[in-house]
XYZ file of C-alpha atoms in Angstrom:
677
model
C 55.141 -5.450 39.807
C 51.860 -4.687 41.302
C 48.395 -3.855 40.523
C 45.908 -2.290 41.715
C 42.916 -4.586 41.486
C 40.287 -1.643 41.659
C 41.989 0.277 39.250
C 42.284 -2.502 36.654
C 38.341 -3.410 37.377
C 37.343 0.224 36.467
C 39.666 0.211 33.306
C 37.947 -2.790 31.733
C 34.873 -1.195 32.836
C 35.881 1.710 30.667
C 37.089 -0.108 27.758
C 33.580 -2.033 27.426
C 31.602 0.831 28.057
C 33.859 2.432 25.402
C 33.543 -0.396 23.013
C 29.545 -0.637 23.610
C 29.398 3.458 22.893
C 31.548 2.793 19.353
C 29.568 0.016 18.245
C 26.614 2.260 18.855
C 27.717 5.204 17.113
C 28.724 2.756 14.385
C 25.464 1.300 14.038
C 23.681 4.512 14.107
C 26.212 5.873 11.539
C 25.526 3.007 9.469
C 21.780 3.425 9.618
C 21.877 6.949 9.198
C 24.071 5.772 6.058
C 21.869 3.206 4.969
C 18.394 5.372 5.075
C 20.482 8.142 3.303
C 21.272 6.224 0.232
C 17.368 4.318 -0.021
C 14.894 7.312 1.225
C 16.879 10.441 -0.191
C 19.274 9.953 -2.695
C 16.938 8.375 -5.063
C 14.754 11.372 -5.628
C 17.558 13.546 -6.051
C 19.166 11.541 -8.653
C 16.419 12.107 -10.692
C 17.306 15.660 -11.649
C 21.254 14.538 -11.838
C 20.392 12.178 -14.611
C 18.284 14.999 -15.948
C 20.805 17.628 -15.730
C 17.995 19.677 -14.075
C 20.162 22.424 -12.989
C 17.192 24.374 -11.975
C 15.866 21.579 -9.565
C 19.358 20.907 -8.103
C 19.555 24.173 -7.203
C 16.477 24.011 -5.382
C 17.936 21.041 -3.593
C 21.125 22.991 -2.443
C 18.707 24.514 0.529
C 17.500 21.001 1.653
C 17.638 20.455 5.555
C 20.026 17.642 5.069
C 23.783 18.134 4.829
C 24.307 15.508 2.465
C 21.721 16.062 -0.214
C 22.866 19.724 -0.200
C 26.464 19.043 -0.521
C 25.593 16.024 -3.622
C 22.865 18.908 -4.983
C 25.944 21.130 -5.463
C 28.123 17.811 -6.655
C 25.330 17.678 -9.316
C 25.673 20.831 -10.273
C 29.521 20.894 -11.092
C 28.880 18.872 -14.467
C 25.079 20.389 -15.456
C 24.735 23.934 -17.002
C 23.387 26.845 -15.115
C 21.434 29.312 -16.845
C 20.687 32.011 -14.024
C 24.604 32.684 -12.895
C 23.963 35.060 -10.970
C 21.416 33.757 -9.325
C 23.732 30.942 -8.669
C 26.696 33.317 -7.098
C 24.239 34.384 -4.557
C 22.914 30.722 -3.353
C 27.223 29.587 -3.665
C 27.699 33.092 -1.311
C 25.029 31.818 1.031
C 26.358 27.895 1.067
C 30.107 28.923 0.896
C 30.677 25.659 0.890
C 33.931 24.013 -1.027
C 31.170 21.827 -3.159
C 29.288 24.671 -4.252
C 32.325 26.845 -4.890
C 33.734 24.157 -7.159
C 30.240 23.934 -8.981
C 30.578 27.601 -9.748
C 33.984 27.279 -10.996
C 32.849 24.814 -13.894
C 30.233 27.268 -15.075
C 31.088 30.301 -17.553
C 31.197 33.450 -16.304
C 30.915 37.187 -17.661
C 33.455 40.143 -16.684
C 30.702 41.816 -14.834
C 29.777 38.470 -12.551
C 34.313 38.269 -12.182
C 33.790 41.482 -11.003
C 31.339 40.835 -8.509
C 33.971 38.229 -7.217
C 36.688 40.459 -6.940
C 34.496 42.612 -5.055
C 33.264 39.711 -2.754
C 37.323 38.303 -2.444
C 38.202 42.021 -0.478
C 34.848 42.351 2.049
C 34.257 38.667 2.658
C 37.296 36.922 4.054
C 35.826 33.570 4.710
C 35.130 33.450 1.431
C 38.521 33.583 -0.252
C 39.318 29.789 -0.276
C 36.237 29.389 -2.474
C 36.669 32.604 -4.794
C 40.318 32.028 -5.568
C 39.360 28.396 -6.771
C 37.015 30.204 -8.976
C 38.963 32.862 -10.128
C 41.877 30.246 -10.957
C 39.758 28.158 -13.403
C 37.549 31.240 -14.670
C 39.390 34.554 -13.956
C 40.807 37.018 -16.574
C 43.544 39.179 -16.895
C 42.085 41.730 -14.356
C 41.971 38.613 -11.767
C 45.262 37.971 -12.177
C 46.146 41.740 -11.637
C 43.703 41.566 -8.744
C 45.172 38.751 -6.588
C 48.492 39.823 -7.233
C 47.903 43.394 -5.819
C 46.403 41.502 -2.843
C 49.356 38.981 -2.672
C 51.058 40.279 0.433
C 47.651 39.594 2.399
C 46.977 36.161 1.691
C 51.102 35.215 2.344
C 50.512 32.288 5.364
C 46.994 32.713 5.516
C 44.316 29.898 5.246
C 43.382 30.734 1.561
C 47.196 30.885 0.378
C 47.263 27.447 -1.347
C 44.087 28.390 -3.313
C 45.007 31.923 -4.000
C 48.286 30.950 -5.156
C 47.322 28.216 -7.192
C 44.606 30.226 -8.973
C 47.712 33.127 -9.684
C 50.099 30.346 -11.081
C 47.205 29.038 -13.364
C 46.536 32.464 -14.722
C 49.943 33.335 -15.272
C 50.022 30.572 -17.989
C 47.156 32.456 -20.066
C 47.660 35.762 -19.074
C 50.416 38.993 -19.019
C 52.197 39.095 -15.470
C 55.343 41.876 -15.269
C 58.530 40.182 -15.431
C 59.859 41.985 -12.144
C 56.483 40.954 -10.417
C 56.630 37.500 -11.333
C 60.494 36.996 -9.843
C 59.029 38.502 -6.391
C 56.316 35.941 -6.479
C 58.586 33.072 -7.174
C 61.315 34.232 -5.509
C 59.033 34.167 -2.109
C 57.636 30.728 -2.847
C 60.762 29.320 -3.661
C 61.827 29.431 -0.020
C 58.674 27.705 1.418
C 59.313 24.155 2.946
C 55.577 23.292 2.442
C 55.578 20.808 -0.376
C 51.583 21.854 -1.352
C 51.520 25.391 -1.365
C 55.556 25.535 -3.424
C 53.698 23.160 -5.985
C 50.807 25.450 -5.850
C 52.808 28.544 -7.028
C 54.980 26.282 -9.060
C 52.258 24.951 -10.936
C 51.699 27.066 -13.996
C 55.517 27.092 -15.005
C 55.896 22.833 -14.212
C 52.556 22.137 -16.059
C 53.752 24.571 -19.125
C 56.969 23.306 -19.002
C 58.317 26.600 -18.891
C 61.666 27.675 -17.352
C 62.093 31.079 -14.945
C 64.120 32.937 -17.473
C 66.846 34.416 -15.348
C 70.023 33.622 -13.335
C 68.818 34.678 -9.866
C 65.733 32.233 -10.083
C 67.663 29.539 -11.659
C 70.275 29.919 -8.458
C 67.201 30.321 -5.973
C 65.661 27.113 -7.223
C 68.791 25.237 -7.478
C 69.145 26.123 -3.633
C 66.063 25.204 -3.123
C 66.456 21.914 -4.707
C 69.395 21.116 -2.665
C 68.378 21.994 0.752
C 64.783 20.847 0.364
C 64.173 17.296 2.329
C 60.829 17.395 0.209
C 60.807 14.688 -2.880
C 57.379 16.912 -4.609
C 59.607 20.401 -4.162
C 62.477 18.805 -5.526
C 60.325 17.242 -8.694
C 58.985 20.653 -9.392
C 62.484 22.254 -9.028
C 64.094 19.754 -10.872
C 61.703 19.823 -14.216
C 61.788 24.051 -14.260
C 65.597 23.828 -13.813
C 66.031 21.051 -16.932
C 63.777 23.682 -18.612
C 65.655 26.709 -17.684
C 69.266 25.554 -18.329
C 69.315 21.669 -18.666
C 73.283 21.550 -19.023
C 73.770 23.937 -16.020
C 71.481 21.919 -13.843
C 72.828 18.406 -15.046
C 76.606 19.726 -13.853
C 75.326 20.275 -10.599
C 73.269 17.534 -9.800
C 74.509 14.920 -7.463
C 73.722 11.291 -9.166
C 74.527 9.040 -6.439
C 71.614 8.705 -4.584
C 69.688 8.211 -8.281
C 69.233 4.455 -7.476
C 67.688 4.823 -4.223
C 65.887 8.080 -4.814
C 61.792 8.405 -4.870
C 60.569 6.872 -8.215
C 58.357 9.956 -8.765
C 61.711 12.090 -8.465
C 64.044 9.678 -9.995
C 61.357 9.641 -12.908
C 60.858 13.054 -13.549
C 64.766 13.409 -13.808
C 65.118 10.748 -16.634
C 62.162 11.969 -18.441
C 64.365 15.089 -18.940
C 67.725 13.565 -19.379
C 67.145 13.682 -23.300
C 68.056 17.166 -23.026
C 71.491 16.190 -22.361
C 74.292 15.123 -24.983
C 75.972 12.328 -24.077
C 78.753 12.219 -21.559
C 80.577 9.787 -19.029
C 77.797 11.450 -16.599
C 74.823 10.960 -18.239
C 76.358 7.186 -19.138
C 76.334 6.709 -14.982
C 73.156 8.497 -14.571
C 71.478 5.855 -16.563
C 73.407 2.627 -14.804
C 72.037 4.385 -11.997
C 68.364 4.243 -13.080
C 68.626 0.804 -14.388
C 69.965 -0.497 -11.182
C 66.721 1.348 -9.603
C 64.381 -1.392 -7.553
C 61.372 0.337 -9.268
C 60.180 -1.158 -12.803
C 58.610 2.187 -14.167
C 62.006 4.140 -13.139
C 63.835 1.244 -15.593
C 61.134 1.281 -18.072
C 61.565 5.663 -18.450
C 65.487 5.167 -18.289
C 65.099 2.804 -21.220
C 62.878 4.818 -23.013
C 65.118 7.504 -22.687
C 68.470 5.717 -23.931
C 66.875 3.960 -26.839
C 65.692 7.198 -28.478
C 69.289 8.904 -27.498
C 71.053 10.054 -30.461
C 74.250 10.082 -28.808
C 74.300 6.748 -26.938
C 77.533 4.795 -27.877
C 77.052 1.217 -28.789
C 79.586 0.578 -25.735
C 76.404 1.364 -23.378
C 74.965 -1.762 -24.690
C 76.920 -3.990 -22.270
C 75.401 -1.817 -19.783
C 71.884 -2.871 -20.347
C 72.703 -6.256 -21.481
C 74.456 -7.217 -17.693
C 71.976 -4.986 -15.912
C 68.589 -5.547 -17.374
C 68.398 -8.074 -20.180
C 70.633 -11.086 -18.765
C 69.379 -9.993 -15.150
C 66.134 -12.574 -14.431
C 65.293 -10.519 -11.716
C 63.698 -7.926 -13.723
C 60.361 -8.219 -15.318
C 60.098 -9.530 -18.435
C 58.751 -6.305 -19.882
C 61.662 -4.236 -18.161
C 63.919 -7.344 -20.372
C 62.139 -6.765 -23.298
C 62.760 -2.891 -22.909
C 66.600 -3.349 -22.530
C 66.491 -5.176 -26.123
C 64.434 -2.517 -27.868
C 67.137 0.263 -26.374
C 69.968 -1.738 -27.887
C 71.971 -0.462 -30.885
C 71.642 -3.961 -32.360
C 68.836 -6.705 -31.260
C 70.020 -9.456 -33.642
C 70.986 -11.676 -30.653
C 68.164 -11.408 -28.740
C 65.535 -12.127 -31.446
C 64.659 -15.671 -29.660
C 64.729 -14.318 -26.257
C 62.447 -11.371 -27.398
C 60.040 -14.365 -28.770
C 60.232 -15.895 -25.453
C 59.642 -13.342 -22.990
C 56.986 -12.528 -24.988
C 55.129 -15.470 -25.263
C 51.972 -15.918 -22.773
C 51.721 -12.203 -22.261
C 49.453 -10.556 -25.087
C 50.543 -6.953 -23.805
C 54.048 -7.237 -24.639
C 53.228 -8.092 -28.561
C 53.998 -4.564 -29.385
C 57.982 -4.525 -27.716
C 58.256 -7.947 -29.552
C 57.377 -6.893 -32.883
C 59.139 -3.217 -32.232
C 62.312 -5.447 -32.000
C 61.289 -7.668 -35.341
C 60.824 -4.665 -37.005
C 64.777 -3.184 -36.690
C 65.886 -6.653 -37.453
C 64.246 -8.077 -40.435
C 63.622 -7.056 -43.795
C 60.883 -5.923 -44.872
C 59.270 -8.932 -46.223
C 60.335 -10.904 -43.355
C 58.630 -8.663 -41.162
C 55.447 -8.488 -43.131
C 55.646 -12.527 -42.752
C 56.082 -12.420 -39.013
C 52.898 -9.461 -39.238
C 50.550 -11.959 -40.823
C 51.386 -14.997 -38.708
C 50.883 -12.590 -35.601
C 47.650 -10.845 -37.146
C 46.173 -14.568 -37.748
C 46.728 -15.143 -33.971
C 43.746 -16.847 -32.074
C 44.276 -14.423 -29.559
C 42.230 -11.254 -30.231
C 44.539 -8.755 -28.647
C 47.609 -10.460 -30.363
C 46.021 -9.887 -33.400
C 44.475 -6.323 -32.395
C 48.177 -5.322 -31.215
C 49.719 -6.942 -34.518
C 47.151 -4.604 -36.865
C 47.984 -1.231 -34.869
C 51.697 -2.289 -35.645
C 51.066 -3.236 -39.477
C 49.321 0.500 -39.760
C 52.710 1.914 -38.648
C 55.008 -0.438 -40.270
C 52.884 0.467 -43.644
C 53.336 4.565 -43.306
C 56.512 4.683 -42.647
C 57.341 2.603 -45.887
C 59.037 4.528 -48.464
C 56.678 4.467 -51.890
C 58.971 2.250 -53.652
C 58.691 -0.746 -51.098
C 55.111 -0.408 -51.635
C 54.820 -3.348 -54.024
C 51.558 -4.498 -55.757
C 52.354 -7.704 -54.310
C 52.556 -6.596 -50.692
C 49.272 -4.522 -51.153
C 47.196 -7.276 -52.101
C 48.675 -9.339 -49.452
C 47.674 -6.839 -46.666
C 44.115 -6.041 -48.168
C 43.441 -10.140 -48.540
C 44.703 -10.204 -44.732
C 42.543 -7.641 -43.311
C 39.264 -9.377 -45.100
C 40.477 -12.308 -43.924
C 40.244 -10.533 -40.639
C 37.137 -9.076 -41.072
C 35.451 -12.506 -41.583
C 35.964 -13.467 -38.717
C 33.309 -11.232 -37.449
C 35.027 -9.881 -34.044
C 33.755 -6.490 -33.476
C 37.419 -5.446 -31.894
C 39.185 -7.156 -34.892
C 36.963 -5.526 -37.728
C 37.408 -2.221 -36.089
C 40.623 -2.665 -35.694
C 41.162 -3.718 -39.943
C 38.837 -0.643 -40.740
C 41.101 1.436 -38.986
C 44.181 0.044 -40.992
C 42.447 0.424 -44.131
C 41.895 4.152 -43.484
C 45.295 4.866 -42.061
C 47.168 2.826 -45.380
C 44.379 4.212 -47.653
C 44.329 0.810 -49.290
C 41.028 1.040 -50.248
C 39.816 0.343 -53.936
C 36.414 1.531 -55.860
C 34.753 -1.682 -55.810
C 35.361 -2.407 -52.120
C 31.870 -0.380 -51.162
C 29.989 -3.549 -51.467
C 32.537 -5.586 -48.784
C 32.411 -2.823 -46.344
C 28.571 -2.377 -46.727
C 28.616 -5.707 -46.176
C 29.882 -5.504 -42.788
C 26.633 -3.680 -41.338
C 24.479 -6.944 -41.391
C 26.853 -8.484 -39.289
C 26.670 -6.176 -35.829
C 24.453 -4.021 -33.925
C 24.866 -0.158 -33.832
C 23.983 -0.272 -30.370
C 26.454 -2.521 -29.026
C 28.969 -2.108 -31.825
C 29.155 1.556 -32.376
C 32.821 1.736 -32.477
C 32.508 -0.422 -35.836
C 29.676 1.870 -37.627
C 31.733 5.199 -36.435
C 34.670 4.036 -38.464
C 32.602 2.883 -41.199
C 31.102 5.975 -41.773
C 34.008 7.759 -41.619
C 35.306 5.673 -44.498
C 32.099 6.091 -46.569
C 32.467 9.664 -46.346
C 36.123 10.040 -47.500
C 35.938 7.053 -50.228
C 32.300 6.306 -50.923
C 29.835 9.277 -49.833
C 27.806 9.228 -53.075
C 27.122 5.578 -52.730
C 27.109 5.672 -48.729
C 24.505 8.385 -48.451
C 21.750 5.839 -48.524
C 23.390 3.271 -45.873
C 23.898 5.959 -43.367
C 20.722 7.442 -43.979
C 19.538 4.113 -42.553
C 21.905 3.739 -39.971
C 20.549 6.814 -38.593
C 16.988 5.802 -38.352
C 18.173 3.235 -35.801
C 18.246 6.491 -33.683
C 21.616 5.550 -32.126
C 22.054 8.869 -30.016
C 26.198 8.259 -29.967
C 26.513 7.323 -33.298
C 24.029 9.415 -35.264
C 26.406 12.602 -33.333
C 29.695 11.144 -34.493
C 28.241 10.704 -38.167
C 27.062 14.394 -38.128
C 30.491 15.567 -37.096
C 31.793 13.334 -40.140
C 29.864 15.590 -42.327
C 26.799 13.397 -43.145
C 23.486 15.309 -43.045
C 21.873 14.414 -39.920
C 19.066 15.924 -38.226
C 20.522 17.141 -34.483
C 18.935 14.879 -32.067
C 18.266 16.506 -28.598
C 17.762 13.008 -26.930
C 18.254 13.072 -22.783
C 21.396 10.426 -21.987
C 20.158 7.015 -20.498
C 21.911 6.317 -17.332
C 22.228 2.511 -15.350
C 20.116 3.450 -12.474
C 21.998 2.793 -9.158
C 20.582 0.156 -6.816
C 20.396 1.668 -4.120
C 19.579 -1.023 -1.850
C 22.846 -2.737 -2.589
C 24.829 0.279 -2.071
C 23.077 0.740 1.229
C 23.926 -2.658 2.270
C 27.895 -2.210 1.465
C 28.308 -0.072 4.199
C 30.041 3.521 5.018
C 32.989 3.878 2.867
C 33.448 -0.158 1.345
C 37.132 -1.131 0.558
C 37.387 -2.214 -3.268
C 40.515 -4.611 -3.629
C 42.337 -5.144 -6.683
C 44.556 -8.213 -6.390
C 47.169 -8.008 -8.763
C 50.525 -9.799 -9.338
C 52.473 -7.591 -7.792
C 49.832 -7.310 -4.268
C 46.742 -5.548 -3.625
C 45.495 -2.092 -3.971
C 42.799 -1.050 -1.217
C 40.457 1.944 -2.100
C 38.574 3.162 -0.182
C 35.323 4.255 -1.463
C 33.300 7.222 -1.567
C 29.971 6.368 -1.864
C 28.067 9.552 -1.010
C 30.040 11.629 -3.300
C 29.705 8.706 -6.432
C 26.599 6.727 -5.903
C 25.936 5.984 -9.466
C 29.644 4.874 -10.414
C 30.056 2.570 -7.593
C 26.942 0.617 -8.172
C 28.060 0.226 -11.928
C 31.241 -0.639 -10.427
C 29.725 -3.516 -7.509
C 27.535 -4.858 -10.302
C 30.803 -5.635 -12.739
C 32.950 -6.595 -9.480
C 30.018 -8.930 -8.232
C 30.143 -10.464 -12.128
C 33.788 -10.813 -12.417
C 34.296 -8.623 -14.873
C 37.205 -6.754 -13.531
C 39.315 -10.068 -12.948
C 41.806 -10.712 -15.412
C 41.740 -7.377 -16.956
C 45.083 -5.275 -17.815
C 46.021 -1.714 -16.884
C 45.784 -0.439 -20.176
C 47.076 3.001 -19.960
C 50.389 3.756 -17.740
C 51.483 7.236 -17.839
C 54.591 7.470 -15.610
C 54.261 10.657 -12.862
C 50.378 10.811 -14.129
C 48.011 7.490 -13.684
C 47.605 3.713 -14.296
C 44.261 2.917 -15.914
C 42.811 0.042 -16.185
C 38.897 -1.846 -15.958
C 38.339 -2.043 -19.863
C 35.977 -5.428 -19.511
C 35.526 -5.477 -23.156
C 37.952 -4.963 -25.690
C 41.254 -4.728 -22.877
C 42.752 -1.943 -25.744
C 41.387 0.799 -23.716
C 38.325 1.853 -25.864
C 35.710 -0.771 -24.439
C 33.280 -0.555 -21.645
C 29.813 -2.055 -20.306
C 26.785 -1.711 -21.952
C 25.861 1.062 -20.166
C 26.689 5.211 -19.326
C 26.762 6.521 -15.979
C 26.768 10.326 -15.210
C 29.861 12.124 -14.563
C 29.711 12.816 -10.343
C 32.495 15.432 -10.459
C 33.274 16.211 -6.395
C 35.174 19.142 -4.684
C 37.885 16.562 -3.788
C 41.296 17.027 -5.761
C 43.135 15.010 -7.584
C 46.033 13.721 -5.700
C 48.324 10.900 -4.947
C 46.244 7.587 -4.894
C 42.946 9.248 -5.665
C 41.117 6.687 -7.896
C 38.663 8.324 -10.889
C 36.453 7.111 -13.805
C 37.942 7.344 -17.304
C 35.607 9.306 -19.818
C 35.557 10.249 -23.523
C 33.045 13.340 -22.786
C 30.828 14.189 -19.908
C 28.386 11.454 -18.844
C 30.006 8.847 -20.696
C 31.474 6.843 -17.824
C 31.787 3.060 -17.542
C 33.868 0.654 -16.275
C 37.652 2.223 -16.812
C 39.074 3.526 -13.630
C 42.436 5.205 -12.924
C 44.751 5.650 -10.293
C 46.861 9.148 -9.600
C 50.666 8.807 -9.390
C 50.566 12.468 -7.966
C 48.756 15.599 -8.182
C 47.172 17.254 -11.158
C 44.990 20.141 -10.591
C 43.547 20.375 -14.229
C 41.705 17.263 -13.547
C 39.682 18.792 -10.587
C 36.022 18.969 -11.177
C 36.195 16.900 -14.460
C 36.283 13.345 -13.536
C 34.672 11.212 -11.407
C 36.293 10.765 -7.991
C 35.539 7.372 -6.579
C 37.806 7.254 -3.495
C 41.470 7.275 -2.502
C 44.277 4.380 -2.147
C 44.167 3.133 1.518
C 46.738 0.821 1.208
C 49.031 -0.617 -1.490
C 50.245 2.854 -2.875
C 53.632 0.897 -3.441
C 52.104 -1.666 -5.878
C 50.257 1.425 -7.692
C 53.918 2.507 -8.292
C 55.098 -0.614 -9.424
C 52.412 -1.297 -12.329
C 53.638 -1.523 -15.411
C 51.503 -1.795 -18.532
C 49.811 -4.886 -19.205
C 49.939 -6.205 -15.284
C 46.547 -7.608 -14.750
C 43.780 -7.354 -11.793
C 43.604 -10.977 -11.020
C 40.504 -10.662 -8.823
C 38.432 -7.566 -7.794
C 36.100 -7.745 -4.970
C 34.892 -6.117 -1.433
C 36.523 -6.080 1.694
C 34.617 -7.591 3.982
C 34.220 -5.322 7.436
C 33.152 -6.516 10.532
């Protein structure tokens, strides 16, 4: 082959020039990004931290578009007094951030009417207005959108308008014939996003379609579509419409290789079907699926199915328990699902060794096979473990076991054994175990009149600012069992001016003056954020592979600064995913307790944004607004009810297949930032 040397030279010149140009653009981008974070954001964030809505509204007119956007994001979680003025500013801005901020405010009927008028006259605003109406609308809003239905088919705002209708249908009335017309149209759409938007209300409310015509149309949709998301929505609604009818027609041949989200959806509804040969074959295929979460959901359904025949135990033994290629947690779930686990007690013990998060599964197996006294002995042994997590999980198991005992089984001897055990654990002065022990006392009611001195003595062992949970449960115990004796103790505690604790004590019924104390947040390290680079990648190295999350620093700087400090300190290393909800989220980052209620010694503000909670989005867990710390989660799939309520830190850029395989107790071995060129 001959080459034109002149052409080749020119080509190389273009490559070199292009590379230099890209480098210059990238450099300028980085410089502008760093300057924005270090020079512009700090002042804006003084008002975010104060939740100063008036000042944030003034920043929505800032000449820098990034500052304007972040000011609107700050307003998503801030209460605005003058909504009418805000609507005017939102109209002028007409951005997704502005409409999202408005959607989180409380609107009266007059303000909603204003939005209805705008929807009719300003088509360019319909995306944003529909977003607001879907969250804040009333009966008229639903009727209004339905009347305009034909006008937004195939429009650029159909998704937002469809989701608004779908949400409003859950709370407001819509004539059945009208609903049928809407859903008949939606059922033929081959666009997963718009299809899900129309059917979201039915999917989330676990409702059926209510008539044979729509049932048949949805079945046809399930059969012809190639989109697993459409199949998933159709399947749930069909199960809730007529489970036997749907399952009779369902082709189970591809179940063992199908998309994990669809397989999980089918498995989660299988308990509606009376046990028959087809259901047995269906479960067998689910157990053969390569995704461990599919196996786990199937085993949970098998375990609780009232019609499961003893003969099916052989399928579980062959495909799961004796299959060493299956994960340890799944093999334990297999033992749990058997009609009788007596032959696998030793195996259950050995499988759980070395993984504290499997303690609960092991104890569940022991519970089924042991007599009460023998099981209590096993609990005592596990509660006395040197491992805080094993002790904590065993205390939780003790609480549940005691609640299920009959009254004649609750002998004085057992009561004394348990009380002695709990006080011994409290004497270890471990805040996690003290909290768990007090929770057991509270749940079991094994409290005697002389215990007040024992409980009040705990106070001197802990710091209210660091061990708030211990004092919260003590406050509840004192209110329920020692109200008179506890008054002076609680009054003294209230003088510590712990805002979070005092709020809890007041909610419990103690007479404590309300405090108007502004929340104190961890200030971001702006220089460090600038140095991280544009959209840095946070890597979670797990035993199942890496999850790489591209972080959105401009939208959530306070959150990401906190995560960065913990990452640099190695705080996330060896922490577990302590919450896994199939087809919803995996959640980790409890750097304090590992049980799901711990975090760092600081709080950061909620940094909600206009982004949607879709598959692969990473967000921050919280108890209430502005209580975020270190716990994060990653979405399995679209869940719009979370939108604008939780901080979004970024999106998975690699390793989503790892997210799909994560089970409860799987660990982040190491967290670090990916170095960029």
